[in-house]
mmCIF file of C-alpha atoms in Angstrom:
data_model
loop_
_atom_site.group_PDB
_atom_site.id
_atom_site.type_symbol
_atom_site.label_atom_id
_atom_site.label_comp_id
_atom_site.label_asym_id
_atom_site.label_seq_id
_atom_site.Cartn_x
_atom_site.Cartn_y
_atom_site.Cartn_z
ATOM 1 C CA MET E 665 -16.694 16.207 -75.359
ATOM 2 C CA SER E 666 -18.388 15.944 -71.977
ATOM 3 C CA ASP E 667 -21.070 13.361 -71.123
ATOM 4 C CA PHE E 668 -23.050 16.407 -69.951
ATOM 5 C CA PHE E 669 -24.810 16.346 -73.334
ATOM 6 C CA GLY E 670 -25.722 12.682 -73.103
ATOM 7 C CA ALA E 671 -26.681 12.098 -69.463
ATOM 8 C CA SER E 672 -30.422 11.592 -68.807
ATOM 9 C CA VAL E 673 -30.088 12.266 -65.088
ATOM 10 C CA LEU E 674 -28.154 15.231 -63.787
ATOM 11 C CA ARG E 675 -27.565 16.728 -60.369
ATOM 12 C CA VAL E 676 -26.817 20.463 -60.292
ATOM 13 C CA GLU E 677 -25.390 21.935 -57.117
ATOM 14 C CA GLN E 678 -24.552 25.480 -56.211
ATOM 15 C CA PRO E 679 -22.022 25.435 -53.424
ATOM 16 C CA ARG E 680 -22.399 27.622 -50.340
ATOM 17 C CA ARG E 681 -20.716 30.899 -50.905
ATOM 18 C CA GLY E 682 -20.056 34.177 -49.145
ATOM 19 C CA PRO E 683 -21.576 37.423 -50.282
ATOM 20 C CA PHE E 684 -18.496 38.435 -52.341
ATOM 21 C CA ALA E 685 -18.235 35.154 -54.230
ATOM 22 C CA ARG E 686 -19.254 34.584 -57.844
ATOM 23 C CA SER E 687 -22.033 32.286 -58.985
ATOM 24 C CA LYS E 688 -20.783 28.703 -59.407
ATOM 25 C CA TYR E 689 -22.461 25.431 -60.206
ATOM 26 C CA LYS E 690 -21.354 21.792 -60.388
ATOM 27 C CA VAL E 691 -23.133 19.391 -62.775
ATOM 28 C CA MET E 692 -22.899 15.693 -61.982
ATOM 29 C CA ASP E 693 -24.325 12.435 -63.264
ATOM 30 C CA ARG E 694 -26.533 10.245 -61.091
ATOM 31 C CA ASP E 695 -23.438 8.616 -59.514
ATOM 32 C CA GLY E 696 -21.853 11.922 -58.556
ATOM 33 C CA THR E 697 -19.241 12.057 -61.305
ATOM 34 C CA VAL E 698 -18.578 15.699 -62.202
ATOM 35 C CA LEU E 699 -19.516 16.321 -65.836
ATOM 36 C CA ALA E 700 -19.303 20.110 -65.967
ATOM 37 C CA LEU E 701 -18.484 23.153 -63.850
ATOM 38 C CA ALA E 702 -20.006 26.589 -64.260
ATOM 39 C CA ASP E 703 -18.435 29.807 -63.068
ATOM 40 C CA GLU E 704 -19.691 33.348 -63.410
ATOM 41 C CA THR E 705 -17.973 35.304 -66.176
ATOM 42 C CA GLY E 706 -16.853 38.911 -65.877
ATOM 43 C CA ALA E 707 -15.740 40.841 -62.856
ATOM 44 C CA ARG E 708 -18.282 42.431 -60.544
ATOM 45 C CA GLY E 709 -18.085 46.082 -59.843
ATOM 46 C CA ARG E 710 -18.320 47.608 -56.368
ATOM 47 C CA THR E 711 -22.048 48.439 -56.747
ATOM 48 C CA GLU E 712 -22.838 44.840 -57.867
ATOM 49 C CA THR E 713 -20.870 43.467 -54.907
ATOM 50 C CA LEU E 714 -22.680 45.715 -52.462
ATOM 51 C CA ARG E 715 -26.021 44.590 -53.835
ATOM 52 C CA THR E 716 -25.006 41.029 -52.969
ATOM 53 C CA VAL E 717 -23.997 41.977 -49.417
ATOM 54 C CA PHE E 718 -27.087 44.053 -48.647
ATOM 55 C CA PRO E 719 -30.628 42.872 -49.338
ATOM 56 C CA GLY E 720 -31.763 43.732 -52.792
ATOM 57 C CA LYS E 721 -33.057 42.212 -55.954
ATOM 58 C CA SER E 722 -29.789 40.655 -57.081
ATOM 59 C CA GLU E 723 -31.535 38.199 -59.353
ATOM 60 C CA LEU E 724 -32.547 41.189 -61.480
ATOM 61 C CA ASP E 725 -28.896 41.916 -62.350
ATOM 62 C CA ALA E 726 -27.362 40.594 -65.531
ATOM 63 C CA ARG E 727 -25.047 37.617 -65.038
ATOM 64 C CA ALA E 728 -23.557 34.864 -67.105
ATOM 65 C CA VAL E 729 -21.864 31.570 -66.330
ATOM 66 C CA LEU E 730 -19.452 29.625 -68.509
ATOM 67 C CA LEU E 731 -20.110 25.864 -68.381
ATOM 68 C CA SER E 732 -16.905 23.836 -68.917
ATOM 69 C CA THR E 733 -15.731 20.266 -68.651
ATOM 70 C CA PRO E 734 -13.784 19.422 -65.497
ATOM 71 C CA ASP E 735 -10.617 19.725 -67.710
ATOM 72 C CA GLY E 736 -11.581 23.335 -68.608
ATOM 73 C CA GLU E 737 -12.976 22.797 -72.168
ATOM 74 C CA PRO E 738 -15.709 25.412 -72.637
ATOM 75 C CA LEU E 739 -19.139 23.919 -73.392
ATOM 76 C CA LEU E 740 -21.840 26.606 -73.086
ATOM 77 C CA ILE E 741 -22.540 30.108 -71.797
ATOM 78 C CA VAL E 742 -25.790 30.661 -69.900
ATOM 79 C CA ASP E 743 -26.358 34.402 -70.134
ATOM 80 C CA LYS E 744 -29.179 36.038 -68.162
ATOM 81 C CA GLU E 745 -29.844 39.584 -69.175
ATOM 82 C CA ARG E 746 -30.764 42.291 -66.630
ATOM 83 C CA GLY E 747 -34.265 41.656 -65.297
ATOM 84 C CA ARG E 748 -36.113 38.370 -65.630
ATOM 85 C CA MET E 749 -37.215 38.465 -69.220
ATOM 86 C CA LEU E 750 -34.456 36.735 -71.226
ATOM 87 C CA THR E 751 -31.772 34.124 -70.791
ATOM 88 C CA ALA E 752 -29.656 33.067 -73.771
ATOM 89 C CA VAL E 753 -27.711 29.821 -74.098
ATOM 90 C CA ARG E 754 -24.731 30.120 -76.426
ATOM 91 C CA ARG E 755 -21.812 28.003 -77.610
ATOM 92 C CA PRO E 756 -18.413 29.328 -76.441
ATOM 93 C CA GLU E 757 -17.720 30.842 -79.898
ATOM 94 C CA GLY E 758 -20.988 32.861 -79.603
ATOM 95 C CA GLU E 759 -23.463 30.754 -81.661
ATOM 96 C CA LEU E 760 -26.927 31.005 -80.183
ATOM 97 C CA VAL E 761 -28.331 27.603 -79.101
ATOM 98 C CA GLY E 762 -31.586 29.061 -77.881
ATOM 99 C CA THR E 763 -33.334 31.407 -75.493
ATOM 100 C CA ILE E 764 -35.578 31.202 -72.448
ATOM 101 C CA ARG E 765 -38.091 34.028 -72.432
ATOM 102 C CA THR E 766 -40.414 34.962 -69.644
ATOM 103 C CA GLU E 767 -44.107 34.653 -70.390
ATOM 104 C CA ARG E 768 -45.280 34.961 -66.757
ATOM 105 C CA VAL E 769 -42.576 35.710 -64.163
ATOM 106 C CA GLY E 770 -42.002 32.771 -61.913
ATOM 107 C CA ARG E 771 -44.635 30.596 -63.627
ATOM 108 C CA LEU E 772 -44.109 30.151 -67.403
ATOM 109 C CA TYR E 773 -41.094 30.481 -69.715
ATOM 110 C CA ARG E 774 -41.034 29.922 -73.496
ATOM 111 C CA LEU E 775 -38.135 28.172 -75.230
ATOM 112 C CA TYR E 776 -36.864 29.286 -78.611
ATOM 113 C CA ASP E 777 -34.161 27.890 -80.870
ATOM 114 C CA GLY E 778 -31.368 29.919 -82.423
ATOM 115 C CA ASP E 779 -33.616 30.853 -85.357
ATOM 116 C CA ASP E 780 -36.225 32.291 -82.966
ATOM 117 C CA LYS E 781 -38.694 29.405 -83.508
ATOM 118 C CA ARG E 782 -40.698 28.408 -80.413
ATOM 119 C CA ILE E 783 -39.735 24.837 -79.461
ATOM 120 C CA GLY E 784 -41.129 24.397 -75.968
ATOM 121 C CA GLU E 785 -41.788 25.850 -72.542
ATOM 122 C CA ILE E 786 -40.920 25.612 -68.857
ATOM 123 C CA ALA E 787 -43.849 25.516 -66.419
ATOM 124 C CA VAL E 788 -43.067 26.352 -62.774
ATOM 125 C CA ASP E 789 -45.029 25.446 -59.656
ATOM 126 C CA VAL E 790 -46.123 28.039 -57.062
ATOM 127 C CA ALA E 791 -43.191 27.199 -54.722
ATOM 128 C CA ARG E 792 -40.705 27.680 -57.631
ATOM 129 C CA SER E 793 -39.178 24.306 -56.868
ATOM 130 C CA ASN E 794 -40.555 22.083 -59.672
ATOM 131 C CA PHE E 795 -39.995 22.858 -63.345
ATOM 132 C CA VAL E 796 -41.552 20.868 -66.178
ATOM 133 C CA VAL E 797 -39.974 21.278 -69.610
ATOM 134 C CA SER E 798 -42.296 20.496 -72.558
ATOM 135 C CA ASP E 799 -41.746 20.416 -76.300
ATOM 136 C CA GLY E 800 -43.724 22.569 -78.778
ATOM 137 C CA GLU E 801 -46.628 20.060 -78.727
ATOM 138 C CA GLY E 802 -46.890 20.034 -74.959
ATOM 139 C CA ASN E 803 -45.145 16.701 -74.395
ATOM 140 C CA ARG E 804 -43.063 16.550 -71.202
ATOM 141 C CA VAL E 805 -39.370 16.163 -72.079
ATOM 142 C CA ALA E 806 -37.719 16.923 -68.741
ATOM 143 C CA ARG E 807 -38.389 17.570 -65.079
ATOM 144 C CA VAL E 808 -36.228 19.704 -62.772
ATOM 145 C CA ARG E 809 -36.743 19.603 -59.031
ATOM 146 C CA LYS E 810 -35.154 21.998 -56.539
ATOM 147 C CA LYS E 811 -34.287 20.061 -53.394
ATOM 148 C CA TRP E 812 -35.151 21.401 -49.945
ATOM 149 C CA ALA E 813 -31.950 21.896 -47.905
ATOM 150 C CA GLY E 814 -33.466 23.117 -44.707
ATOM 151 C CA LEU E 815 -34.667 26.481 -43.490
ATOM 152 C CA ALA E 816 -31.262 27.950 -42.471
ATOM 153 C CA THR E 817 -29.669 26.989 -45.778
ATOM 154 C CA HIS E 818 -32.630 28.345 -47.713
ATOM 155 C CA LEU E 819 -32.743 31.702 -45.913
ATOM 156 C CA LEU E 820 -29.109 32.375 -45.271
ATOM 157 C CA THR E 821 -27.157 30.982 -48.226
ATOM 158 C CA THR E 822 -27.378 30.808 -52.007
ATOM 159 C CA ALA E 823 -26.620 27.090 -51.927
ATOM 160 C CA ASP E 824 -29.216 25.242 -53.993
ATOM 161 C CA LYS E 825 -29.431 21.678 -55.328
ATOM 162 C CA TYR E 826 -31.466 20.435 -58.318
ATOM 163 C CA ASP E 827 -32.293 17.041 -59.798
ATOM 164 C CA VAL E 828 -32.761 17.001 -63.571
ATOM 165 C CA GLU E 829 -34.427 14.125 -65.432
ATOM 166 C CA ILE E 830 -34.459 14.227 -69.238
ATOM 167 C CA HIS E 831 -36.923 11.869 -70.935
ATOM 168 C CA ASP E 832 -34.860 10.857 -73.971
ATOM 169 C CA PRO E 833 -34.906 11.057 -76.874
ATOM 170 C CA VAL E 834 -35.115 14.834 -76.926
ATOM 171 C CA PRO E 835 -33.929 16.635 -80.092
ATOM 172 C CA GLU E 836 -31.426 19.499 -80.070
ATOM 173 C CA PRO E 837 -31.515 22.345 -79.200
ATOM 174 C CA LEU E 838 -34.393 21.505 -76.827
ATOM 175 C CA ARG E 839 -32.208 18.921 -75.035
ATOM 176 C CA THR E 840 -29.461 21.446 -74.294
ATOM 177 C CA LEU E 841 -32.044 23.954 -73.041
ATOM 178 C CA ALA E 842 -33.601 21.299 -70.830
ATOM 179 C CA ALA E 843 -30.160 20.366 -69.430
ATOM 180 C CA THR E 844 -29.424 24.003 -68.559
ATOM 181 C CA THR E 845 -32.858 24.755 -67.070
ATOM 182 C CA ALA E 846 -31.693 24.314 -63.434
ATOM 183 C CA ILE E 847 -28.918 26.909 -63.858
ATOM 184 C CA ALA E 848 -31.104 29.345 -65.854
ATOM 185 C CA MET E 849 -34.000 29.147 -63.355
ATOM 186 C CA ASP E 850 -31.669 29.459 -60.418
ATOM 187 C CA MET E 851 -30.122 32.607 -61.833
ATOM 188 C CA THR E 852 -33.591 33.960 -62.687
ATOM 189 C CA LEU E 853 -35.531 33.027 -59.550
ATOM 190 C CA HIS E 854 -33.258 31.947 -56.707
ATOM 191 C CA GLU E 855 -30.016 33.957 -56.713
ATOM 192 C CA SER E 856 -31.504 36.447 -54.254
ATOM 193 C CA LYS E 857 -33.051 35.247 -51.057
ATOM 194 C CA ASP E 858 -35.482 38.133 -51.011
ATOM 195 C CA ILE E 859 -39.223 37.545 -51.210
ATOM 196 C CA THR E 860 -40.216 38.543 -54.735
#
């Protein structure tokens, strides 16, 4: 099993990609060791590809990424439904780990376990670059920070970088949801470079 589930500090990077490329992420520990890779599942149709090439609200489209170890062992699926209202995190065999549901777009997201019990929330700053993950009692359990890569990178590419700090001990499934927050929020808020 990957150290992805045990690391308290993670770096999540989305490499620069052209308009026809699929969503990809690399998850590393604090020393830069790759713990997991995420690649978009499913083939894009012509309409979806054109939406990526021409300005549009591509972050509103449904998309999912499969998170795997560097050796290819499947770990999790982060599945964002069409729109911005729901992202599910599942085990590769389909078991629901939990969901991220929009309370206020771009500002507040509620976290639920696989039994639909509320276990926490994600609060987002105005710039959509700092995310605080709290448990059901309001205690901070993780912090995710989107790093500034410069104006040209921000405006012209989908390349984003995130630092994730998890304040252990954090019980499951909240820990897994906290660890996948950077990917889920990137797919929900930052996949399109349009002003929303």
